[in-house]
Amino acid sequence: MKNYKNFDSAVIHGGIFGDEKTGAVNVPIYQTSTYEQKRLGKHKGWEYSRTGNPTRTALESLIAELEHGVAGFAFASGMAAITAVLSLFKSGDRIVISDNIYGGTFRVLDKVFNHFNINYKIVDTTNLEAVEKAVTEDVKAIFIETPTNPLLHITDIKAISDIAKKHHILSIVDNTFMTPYLQRPIELGSDIVIHSATKYLGGHSDIIAGLVVVNSIELAEKIAFIQNSTGGILQPFDSFLLIRGIKTLAVRMDRHVENAEKVVEYLKNKKGIKNIYYPSNNAINKKQAKNGGVMISFELEKNYDINKFFDSVKFVALAESLGGVESLVCHPASMTHASIPADIRKKVGITDNLIRLSVGIENINDIITDLEQAINESEVK
Ligand SMILES: *Cc1c(COP(=O)(O)O)cnc(C)c1O
């Protein structure tokens, strides 16, 4: 029996708590590929670790509980999770995607799934009329991110799932940027939630992992079949590390968000900064998420040298990725979003002076002191 009600207890007690056999408070790492069977056709529910592994199962039941879904699935990366979900579709199907979706999602559709005649339509999903218009007969799903990366555009999750329901197609949300602590799409009607657990769920920049949560038994059976057939599973040790990371999700996110809000306040008053992207005041975000999250993007004014900024950060590290305890900055135009064609990049606003910041949980004064000196250093005099 689950004797707790709140999310910050569920991250610690959710799924399968501990080990019944020994009383260990942590689920053991079942580092095994196979399981001894008593007789032909008689086993203990485990046959082969691609199909199922108790450590992975513990993680999968935990994320299903946190996202309020029917079942969860753990994959070797966020991209493996996305690939498994896209494997639901058939030749001739099309998928509507947000216009500044994660670069890797765009790339796998544009360069891999197109081989199988599964194509996409890029739509500004913040514009519901445009989404409605894009859902033609061949469209079988709407795949959104909200907030988007790196411009933090907000799409109305409930409105999108309503459109999907009306047309009997799937609504899929990549919830990496918010985590179930801040936003739970299945409660808003979405069918499938995807995570790059490499980011906030893992939280320590030490694993690559992906998760999928579905809202129905039918979808659970399909994803389980795809997971077992294509085999992009998460290993037992990484499953353990991810469970370990999720235990501190609530406390980490509280500190991440507190720091992010302070950085936004600082940037608002800082000379040389224009276009700060942070969704805290967006009415739709307020309705569907707990707060504005952790990611901030901002632009340097024209008379600031972007290379010099990245050369000057010392405490805040220049790196791809996000969501770890340490603060990271990156240059979307040349790093995370380089695979998006330059004209589309420019159209959506990913300019060459845009900086994306994943605010860590360090002392806020150290984060701001470093940004202050790097911004000052990059002014062209
Ligand atoms: C990082 C990321 C992915 C891809 O995940 P990997 O774990 O790197 O494979 C997908 N979606 C979003 C929003 C991401 O930030």
Tab-separated table of C-alpha atoms and ligand atoms in Angstrom:
chain	number	residue	atom	x	y	z
A	1	MET	CA	0.000	0.000	0.000
A	2	LYS	CA	1.226	3.476	-0.875
A	3	ASN	CA	1.083	5.424	2.365
A	4	TYR	CA	1.933	8.837	0.913
A	5	LYS	CA	0.120	11.474	-1.098
A	6	ASN	CA	2.682	13.968	-2.239
A	7	PHE	CA	5.036	14.097	-5.186
A	8	ASP	CA	8.128	14.795	-3.086
A	9	SER	CA	7.468	11.539	-1.225
A	10	ALA	CA	6.620	9.641	-4.408
A	11	VAL	CA	10.073	10.325	-5.885
A	12	ILE	CA	11.547	8.431	-2.934
A	13	HIS	CA	8.884	5.788	-2.229
A	14	GLY	CA	7.280	5.376	-5.661
A	15	GLY	CA	7.443	2.391	-7.972
A	16	ILE	CA	9.041	-0.541	-6.200
A	17	PHE	CA	10.586	0.517	-2.909
A	18	GLY	CA	13.635	-1.408	-1.710
A	19	ASP	CA	14.173	-5.157	-1.713
A	20	GLU	CA	11.595	-7.449	-0.136
A	21	LYS	CA	14.018	-10.345	0.243
A	22	THR	CA	16.646	-8.537	2.341
A	23	GLY	CA	14.996	-5.328	3.514
A	24	ALA	CA	17.581	-3.257	1.638
A	25	VAL	CA	16.103	0.248	1.179
A	26	ASN	CA	17.361	0.357	-2.388
A	27	VAL	CA	16.368	-1.844	-5.301
A	28	PRO	CA	19.395	-4.084	-6.003
A	29	ILE	CA	21.286	-3.822	-9.278
A	30	TYR	CA	20.327	-7.071	-10.989
A	31	GLN	CA	23.400	-7.272	-13.192
A	32	THR	CA	22.246	-10.309	-15.122
A	33	SER	CA	21.390	-11.056	-18.726
A	34	THR	CA	19.392	-14.211	-18.064
A	35	TYR	CA	17.438	-16.117	-15.381
A	36	GLU	CA	17.423	-19.799	-14.488
A	37	GLN	CA	14.171	-21.567	-15.316
A	38	LYS	CA	12.893	-24.381	-13.074
A	39	ARG	CA	11.402	-26.453	-15.827
A	40	LEU	CA	10.539	-25.954	-19.479
A	41	GLY	CA	8.041	-23.119	-19.599
A	42	LYS	CA	8.249	-22.499	-15.832
A	43	HIS	CA	10.129	-19.386	-14.700
A	44	LYS	CA	9.804	-16.658	-12.072
A	45	GLY	CA	8.549	-13.979	-14.458
A	46	TRP	CA	11.986	-13.123	-15.798
A	47	GLU	CA	13.507	-14.736	-18.886
A	48	TYR	CA	16.012	-12.437	-20.536
A	49	SER	CA	17.077	-8.902	-19.590
A	50	ARG	CA	16.274	-7.249	-22.918
A	51	THR	CA	12.673	-8.230	-22.239
A	52	GLY	CA	12.725	-7.429	-18.538
A	53	ASN	CA	15.126	-6.742	-15.692
A	54	PRO	CA	14.009	-6.077	-12.093
A	55	THR	CA	16.138	-2.930	-11.665
A	56	ARG	CA	14.806	-1.500	-14.920
A	57	THR	CA	11.273	-2.524	-13.971
A	58	ALA	CA	11.606	-0.620	-10.679
A	59	LEU	CA	12.584	2.505	-12.612
A	60	GLU	CA	9.821	1.980	-15.172
A	61	SER	CA	7.143	1.660	-12.498
A	62	LEU	CA	8.540	4.740	-10.722
A	63	ILE	CA	8.345	7.021	-13.773
A	64	ALA	CA	4.868	5.681	-14.654
A	65	GLU	CA	3.703	6.619	-11.159
A	66	LEU	CA	5.322	10.079	-11.250
A	67	GLU	CA	3.783	10.931	-14.632
A	68	HIS	CA	0.434	9.379	-13.630
A	69	GLY	CA	0.562	7.018	-16.609
A	70	VAL	CA	-0.293	3.363	-17.104
A	71	ALA	CA	3.221	2.091	-17.831
A	72	GLY	CA	6.797	3.320	-18.169
A	73	PHE	CA	9.706	2.166	-20.329
A	74	ALA	CA	13.420	2.866	-19.934
A	75	PHE	CA	15.758	3.285	-22.882
A	76	ALA	CA	19.476	3.739	-23.467
A	77	SER	CA	19.003	7.422	-24.341
A	78	GLY	CA	16.361	10.048	-24.934
A	79	MET	CA	16.834	9.456	-28.662
A	80	ALA	CA	16.297	5.693	-28.220
A	81	ALA	CA	13.063	6.528	-26.371
A	82	ILE	CA	11.965	8.895	-29.166
A	83	THR	CA	12.921	6.301	-31.798
A	84	ALA	CA	10.794	3.673	-30.025
A	85	VAL	CA	7.803	6.028	-29.974
A	86	LEU	CA	8.262	6.958	-33.647
A	87	SER	CA	8.352	3.215	-34.426
A	88	LEU	CA	4.609	3.183	-33.708
A	89	PHE	CA	4.059	4.779	-37.121
A	90	LYS	CA	3.851	3.302	-40.601
A	91	SER	CA	4.857	4.260	-44.105
A	92	GLY	CA	2.699	7.163	-45.267
A	93	ASP	CA	2.058	8.501	-41.770
A	94	ARG	CA	2.950	12.079	-40.946
A	95	ILE	CA	3.668	13.706	-37.608
A	96	VAL	CA	3.111	17.348	-36.728
A	97	ILE	CA	6.106	18.682	-34.762
A	98	SER	CA	6.790	21.959	-32.920
A	99	ASP	CA	8.888	24.408	-34.903
A	100	ASN	CA	11.790	24.596	-32.478
A	101	ILE	CA	11.811	21.007	-31.367
A	102	TYR	CA	14.983	19.339	-30.029
A	103	GLY	CA	17.538	19.103	-32.856
A	104	GLY	CA	17.984	15.332	-32.491
A	105	THR	CA	14.248	14.724	-32.815
A	106	PHE	CA	14.186	16.754	-36.004
A	107	ARG	CA	17.257	14.914	-37.315
A	108	VAL	CA	15.950	11.390	-36.687
A	109	LEU	CA	12.721	12.277	-38.497
A	110	ASP	CA	14.422	14.166	-41.299
A	111	LYS	CA	17.297	11.743	-41.924
A	112	VAL	CA	16.218	8.303	-40.641
A	113	PHE	CA	12.440	7.919	-40.498
A	114	ASN	CA	12.112	9.543	-43.905
A	115	HIS	CA	13.724	6.319	-45.265
A	116	PHE	CA	10.540	4.578	-44.171
A	117	ASN	CA	8.282	7.268	-45.617
A	118	ILE	CA	7.339	8.538	-42.167
A	119	ASN	CA	7.426	12.291	-42.541
A	120	TYR	CA	6.876	15.408	-40.483
A	121	LYS	CA	5.190	18.770	-40.748
A	122	ILE	CA	6.783	21.655	-38.895
A	123	VAL	CA	4.138	23.816	-37.253
A	124	ASP	CA	4.199	26.652	-34.756
A	125	THR	CA	2.304	24.613	-32.142
A	126	THR	CA	1.726	27.721	-30.006
A	127	ASN	CA	-0.770	28.597	-32.756
A	128	LEU	CA	-3.683	26.185	-32.284
A	129	GLU	CA	-5.387	27.180	-35.520
A	130	ALA	CA	-2.221	26.301	-37.424
A	131	VAL	CA	-2.095	22.927	-35.666
A	132	GLU	CA	-5.742	22.220	-36.430
A	133	LYS	CA	-5.153	23.108	-40.088
A	134	ALA	CA	-2.061	20.901	-40.296
A	135	VAL	CA	-3.903	17.779	-39.121
A	136	THR	CA	-4.783	16.301	-42.483
A	137	GLU	CA	-5.856	12.679	-43.092
A	138	ASP	CA	-2.257	11.376	-43.157
A	139	VAL	CA	-1.257	13.020	-39.841
A	140	LYS	CA	-1.219	10.421	-37.064
A	141	ALA	CA	0.306	12.348	-34.166
A	142	ILE	CA	1.181	15.765	-32.762
A	143	PHE	CA	4.601	15.806	-31.102
A	144	ILE	CA	5.321	18.830	-28.952
A	145	GLU	CA	7.844	20.189	-26.524
A	146	THR	CA	6.822	22.848	-24.063
A	147	PRO	CA	8.719	24.920	-23.201
A	148	THR	CA	10.701	24.554	-26.420
A	149	ASN	CA	14.431	24.426	-26.635
A	150	PRO	CA	16.050	26.975	-26.675
A	151	LEU	CA	13.425	29.742	-26.995
A	152	LEU	CA	11.047	28.483	-24.300
A	153	HIS	CA	7.901	28.895	-26.373
A	154	ILE	CA	4.828	27.536	-24.601
A	155	THR	CA	2.302	25.240	-26.244
A	156	ASP	CA	-1.064	24.531	-24.606
A	157	ILE	CA	-0.818	20.823	-23.752
A	158	LYS	CA	-4.531	20.369	-23.038
A	159	ALA	CA	-5.598	22.159	-26.216
A	160	ILE	CA	-3.216	20.003	-28.274
A	161	SER	CA	-4.487	16.798	-26.683
A	162	ASP	CA	-8.064	17.945	-27.379
A	163	ILE	CA	-7.204	18.439	-31.065
A	164	ALA	CA	-5.555	15.002	-31.128
A	165	LYS	CA	-8.567	13.342	-29.500
A	166	LYS	CA	-10.940	15.000	-31.929
A	167	HIS	CA	-9.002	13.551	-34.863
A	168	HIS	CA	-8.318	10.178	-33.152
A	169	ILE	CA	-4.557	10.655	-33.342
A	170	LEU	CA	-1.857	10.580	-30.662
A	171	SER	CA	-0.536	13.527	-28.663
A	172	ILE	CA	3.067	13.134	-27.616
A	173	VAL	CA	4.932	15.464	-25.244
A	174	ASP	CA	8.687	15.592	-24.721
A	175	ASN	CA	8.609	16.655	-21.052
A	176	THR	CA	12.390	16.765	-20.568
A	177	PHE	CA	12.576	20.462	-19.722
A	178	MET	CA	9.918	20.397	-17.003
A	179	THR	CA	9.991	16.895	-15.441
A	180	PRO	CA	6.849	15.474	-13.788
A	181	TYR	CA	7.572	17.634	-10.737
A	182	LEU	CA	6.694	20.781	-12.669
A	183	GLN	CA	4.359	19.492	-15.394
A	184	ARG	CA	2.385	16.262	-15.987
A	185	PRO	CA	1.055	16.069	-19.567
A	186	ILE	CA	-0.918	12.825	-19.098
A	187	GLU	CA	-3.094	14.612	-16.525
A	188	LEU	CA	-3.804	17.153	-19.284
A	189	GLY	CA	-4.869	14.472	-21.764
A	190	SER	CA	-1.632	13.561	-23.562
A	191	ASP	CA	-1.138	9.964	-24.698
A	192	ILE	CA	2.626	9.625	-24.474
A	193	VAL	CA	5.288	11.430	-22.447
A	194	ILE	CA	8.962	11.188	-23.354
A	195	HIS	CA	12.020	12.167	-21.321
A	196	SER	CA	15.647	12.558	-21.970
A	197	ALA	CA	16.385	11.372	-18.429
A	198	THR	CA	19.972	12.406	-19.144
A	199	LYS	CA	18.850	15.854	-18.024
A	200	TYR	CA	16.908	16.736	-14.835
A	201	LEU	CA	15.689	13.252	-13.928
A	202	GLY	CA	19.245	11.878	-13.793
A	203	GLY	CA	20.334	15.301	-12.612
A	204	HIS	CA	24.059	14.753	-12.194
A	205	SER	CA	25.394	14.739	-15.772
A	206	ASP	CA	26.605	11.158	-15.332
A	207	ILE	CA	24.272	9.011	-17.448
A	208	ILE	CA	22.541	8.971	-20.825
A	209	ALA	CA	19.005	7.616	-20.506
A	210	GLY	CA	15.511	7.950	-21.918
A	211	LEU	CA	12.010	7.214	-20.626
A	212	VAL	CA	8.576	6.774	-22.144
A	213	VAL	CA	5.268	6.820	-20.252
A	214	VAL	CA	1.959	5.916	-21.885
A	215	ASN	CA	-1.658	6.481	-20.834
A	216	SER	CA	-3.261	3.209	-21.997
A	217	ILE	CA	-2.760	-0.554	-21.855
A	218	GLU	CA	-2.971	-0.701	-25.631
A	219	LEU	CA	-0.053	1.739	-26.034
A	220	ALA	CA	1.842	-0.018	-23.238
A	221	GLU	CA	1.627	-3.321	-25.121
A	222	LYS	CA	2.810	-1.670	-28.344
A	223	ILE	CA	5.777	0.111	-26.727
A	224	ALA	CA	6.741	-3.025	-24.769
A	225	PHE	CA	6.770	-4.948	-28.047
A	226	ILE	CA	8.890	-2.281	-29.766
A	227	GLN	CA	11.256	-2.053	-26.773
A	228	ASN	CA	11.827	-5.815	-26.760
A	229	SER	CA	12.047	-6.054	-30.561
A	230	THR	CA	14.419	-3.155	-31.216
A	231	GLY	CA	16.353	-3.555	-27.952
A	232	GLY	CA	17.438	-0.008	-27.063
A	233	ILE	CA	17.024	-0.702	-23.342
A	234	LEU	CA	18.620	0.959	-20.320
A	235	GLN	CA	21.163	-1.209	-18.480
A	236	PRO	CA	20.642	-2.277	-14.830
A	237	PHE	CA	23.414	-0.083	-13.407
A	238	ASP	CA	22.177	3.002	-15.255
A	239	SER	CA	18.623	2.178	-14.143
A	240	PHE	CA	19.880	2.206	-10.551
A	241	LEU	CA	21.648	5.543	-11.073
A	242	LEU	CA	18.495	7.036	-12.547
A	243	ILE	CA	16.345	5.846	-9.615
A	244	ARG	CA	18.981	7.399	-7.339
A	245	GLY	CA	18.823	10.683	-9.262
A	246	ILE	CA	15.027	10.825	-9.194
A	247	LYS	CA	14.989	10.500	-5.378
A	248	THR	CA	16.293	14.089	-5.104
A	249	LEU	CA	14.292	15.499	-8.048
A	250	ALA	CA	11.954	17.652	-5.950
A	251	VAL	CA	14.647	19.279	-3.814
A	252	ARG	CA	16.955	19.787	-6.784
A	253	MET	CA	14.223	21.343	-8.921
A	254	ASP	CA	13.186	23.729	-6.129
A	255	ARG	CA	16.745	25.030	-5.884
A	256	HIS	CA	17.233	25.055	-9.698
A	257	VAL	CA	14.096	27.161	-10.159
A	258	GLU	CA	14.914	29.495	-7.274
A	259	ASN	CA	18.331	30.161	-8.840
A	260	ALA	CA	16.857	30.521	-12.354
A	261	GLU	CA	14.393	33.176	-11.175
A	262	LYS	CA	17.245	35.113	-9.556
A	263	VAL	CA	19.358	34.922	-12.728
A	264	VAL	CA	16.417	36.276	-14.774
A	265	GLU	CA	16.072	39.203	-12.349
A	266	TYR	CA	19.788	39.872	-12.670
A	267	LEU	CA	19.748	39.728	-16.497
A	268	LYS	CA	16.761	42.119	-16.700
A	269	ASN	CA	18.860	44.872	-15.188
A	270	LYS	CA	22.100	44.056	-16.938
A	271	LYS	CA	23.470	46.275	-19.704
A	272	GLY	CA	24.176	44.426	-22.965
A	273	ILE	CA	21.366	41.890	-22.665
A	274	LYS	CA	18.298	41.789	-24.873
A	275	ASN	CA	15.487	39.251	-25.375
A	276	ILE	CA	15.480	37.226	-22.202
A	277	TYR	CA	13.506	34.039	-22.793
A	278	TYR	CA	11.934	32.615	-19.633
A	279	PRO	CA	8.275	31.545	-19.518
A	280	SER	CA	7.361	32.434	-15.903
A	281	ASN	CA	4.759	35.034	-16.911
A	282	ASN	CA	3.191	33.069	-19.738
A	283	ALA	CA	-0.511	32.501	-18.915
A	284	ILE	CA	-0.638	29.039	-20.515
A	285	ASN	CA	2.515	27.947	-18.724
A	286	LYS	CA	0.996	29.140	-15.440
A	287	LYS	CA	-2.060	27.006	-16.117
A	288	GLN	CA	-0.193	23.790	-16.964
A	289	ALA	CA	3.087	23.952	-15.053
A	290	LYS	CA	4.169	24.671	-11.507
A	291	ASN	CA	6.525	27.493	-12.557
A	292	GLY	CA	8.811	28.685	-15.351
A	293	GLY	CA	11.352	25.902	-14.987
A	294	VAL	CA	15.119	26.161	-15.095
A	295	MET	CA	16.140	26.985	-18.643
A	296	ILE	CA	16.896	30.555	-19.652
A	297	SER	CA	17.949	31.864	-23.033
A	298	PHE	CA	19.111	35.395	-23.705
A	299	GLU	CA	20.771	37.415	-26.407
A	300	LEU	CA	23.782	39.660	-26.200
A	301	GLU	CA	23.445	43.075	-27.820
A	302	LYS	CA	25.136	43.579	-31.206
A	303	ASN	CA	28.197	45.265	-29.711
A	304	TYR	CA	29.039	42.201	-27.627
A	305	ASP	CA	31.281	39.386	-28.868
A	306	ILE	CA	29.678	35.979	-28.377
A	307	ASN	CA	33.002	34.112	-28.676
A	308	LYS	CA	34.505	36.280	-25.998
A	309	PHE	CA	31.564	35.533	-23.705
A	310	PHE	CA	32.109	31.799	-24.022
A	311	ASP	CA	35.883	32.252	-23.623
A	312	SER	CA	35.295	34.226	-20.427
A	313	VAL	CA	32.947	32.006	-18.427
A	314	LYS	CA	34.956	30.237	-15.746
A	315	PHE	CA	32.586	28.850	-13.136
A	316	VAL	CA	29.689	28.222	-15.516
A	317	ALA	CA	30.887	25.553	-17.955
A	318	LEU	CA	30.555	25.718	-21.744
A	319	ALA	CA	28.922	22.397	-22.636
A	320	GLU	CA	26.059	20.780	-24.466
A	321	SER	CA	23.325	19.252	-22.347
A	322	LEU	CA	21.447	20.648	-19.376
A	323	GLY	CA	19.704	19.627	-16.214
A	324	GLY	CA	22.708	18.708	-14.092
A	325	VAL	CA	23.572	20.156	-10.702
A	326	GLU	CA	26.219	22.332	-12.339
A	327	SER	CA	25.443	25.468	-14.379
A	328	LEU	CA	26.068	25.079	-18.105
A	329	VAL	CA	25.940	27.507	-21.001
A	330	CYS	CA	25.784	26.670	-24.664
A	331	HIS	CA	25.540	28.300	-28.079
A	332	PRO	CA	22.427	26.773	-29.722
A	333	ALA	CA	23.230	28.030	-33.244
A	334	SER	CA	26.512	26.097	-33.461
A	335	MET	CA	25.973	23.351	-30.884
A	336	THR	CA	22.578	21.876	-29.965
A	337	HIS	CA	20.696	23.250	-32.965
A	338	ALA	CA	23.394	23.048	-35.651
A	339	SER	CA	21.483	20.215	-37.370
A	340	ILE	CA	18.531	22.532	-38.030
A	341	PRO	CA	18.917	24.308	-41.381
A	342	ALA	CA	20.183	27.914	-41.016
A	343	ASP	CA	17.095	29.445	-42.623
A	344	ILE	CA	14.717	27.661	-40.215
A	345	ARG	CA	16.996	28.600	-37.303
A	346	LYS	CA	16.858	32.234	-38.285
A	347	LYS	CA	13.110	32.154	-38.852
A	348	VAL	CA	12.394	30.849	-35.359
A	349	GLY	CA	14.847	33.220	-33.664
A	350	ILE	CA	17.884	31.068	-32.861
A	351	THR	CA	20.315	33.877	-33.654
A	352	ASP	CA	24.104	33.743	-33.481
A	353	ASN	CA	24.063	35.917	-30.340
A	354	LEU	CA	21.726	33.607	-28.440
A	355	ILE	CA	22.999	31.956	-25.256
A	356	ARG	CA	21.224	29.103	-23.474
A	357	LEU	CA	21.793	28.720	-19.772
A	358	SER	CA	20.948	25.693	-17.644
A	359	VAL	CA	21.040	27.116	-14.139
A	360	GLY	CA	22.652	24.757	-11.640
A	361	ILE	CA	22.121	24.413	-7.905
A	362	GLU	CA	25.355	26.110	-6.853
A	363	ASN	CA	25.362	29.235	-4.717
A	364	ILE	CA	23.521	31.902	-6.696
A	365	ASN	CA	26.168	34.559	-5.987
A	366	ASP	CA	28.862	32.484	-7.663
A	367	ILE	CA	26.667	31.945	-10.742
A	368	ILE	CA	25.855	35.652	-11.101
A	369	THR	CA	29.420	36.793	-10.391
A	370	ASP	CA	30.655	34.607	-13.249
A	371	LEU	CA	27.968	35.773	-15.699
A	372	GLU	CA	28.676	39.399	-14.724
A	373	GLN	CA	32.381	39.195	-15.515
A	374	ALA	CA	31.833	37.186	-18.737
A	375	ILE	CA	29.225	39.650	-20.076
A	376	ASN	CA	31.440	42.641	-19.183
A	377	GLU	CA	34.462	40.979	-20.752
A	378	SER	CA	32.605	40.379	-24.028
A	379	GLU	CA	31.698	44.046	-24.667
A	380	VAL	CA	33.479	45.306	-27.777
A	381	LYS	CA	34.966	48.658	-26.763
B	1	LIG	C1	18.677	15.927	-24.740
B	1	LIG	C2	17.303	15.903	-25.255
B	1	LIG	C3	16.838	14.821	-26.014
B	1	LIG	C4	17.720	13.654	-26.403
B	1	LIG	O1	18.091	12.899	-25.309
B	1	LIG	P1	19.451	12.059	-25.198
B	1	LIG	O2	19.374	11.490	-23.822
B	1	LIG	O3	20.580	13.007	-25.394
B	1	LIG	O4	19.419	11.032	-26.270
B	1	LIG	C5	15.515	14.846	-26.412
B	1	LIG	N1	14.702	15.881	-26.120
B	1	LIG	C6	15.127	16.939	-25.409
B	1	LIG	C7	14.191	18.059	-25.111
B	1	LIG	C8	16.441	16.990	-24.947
B	1	LIG	O5	16.854	18.061	-24.263
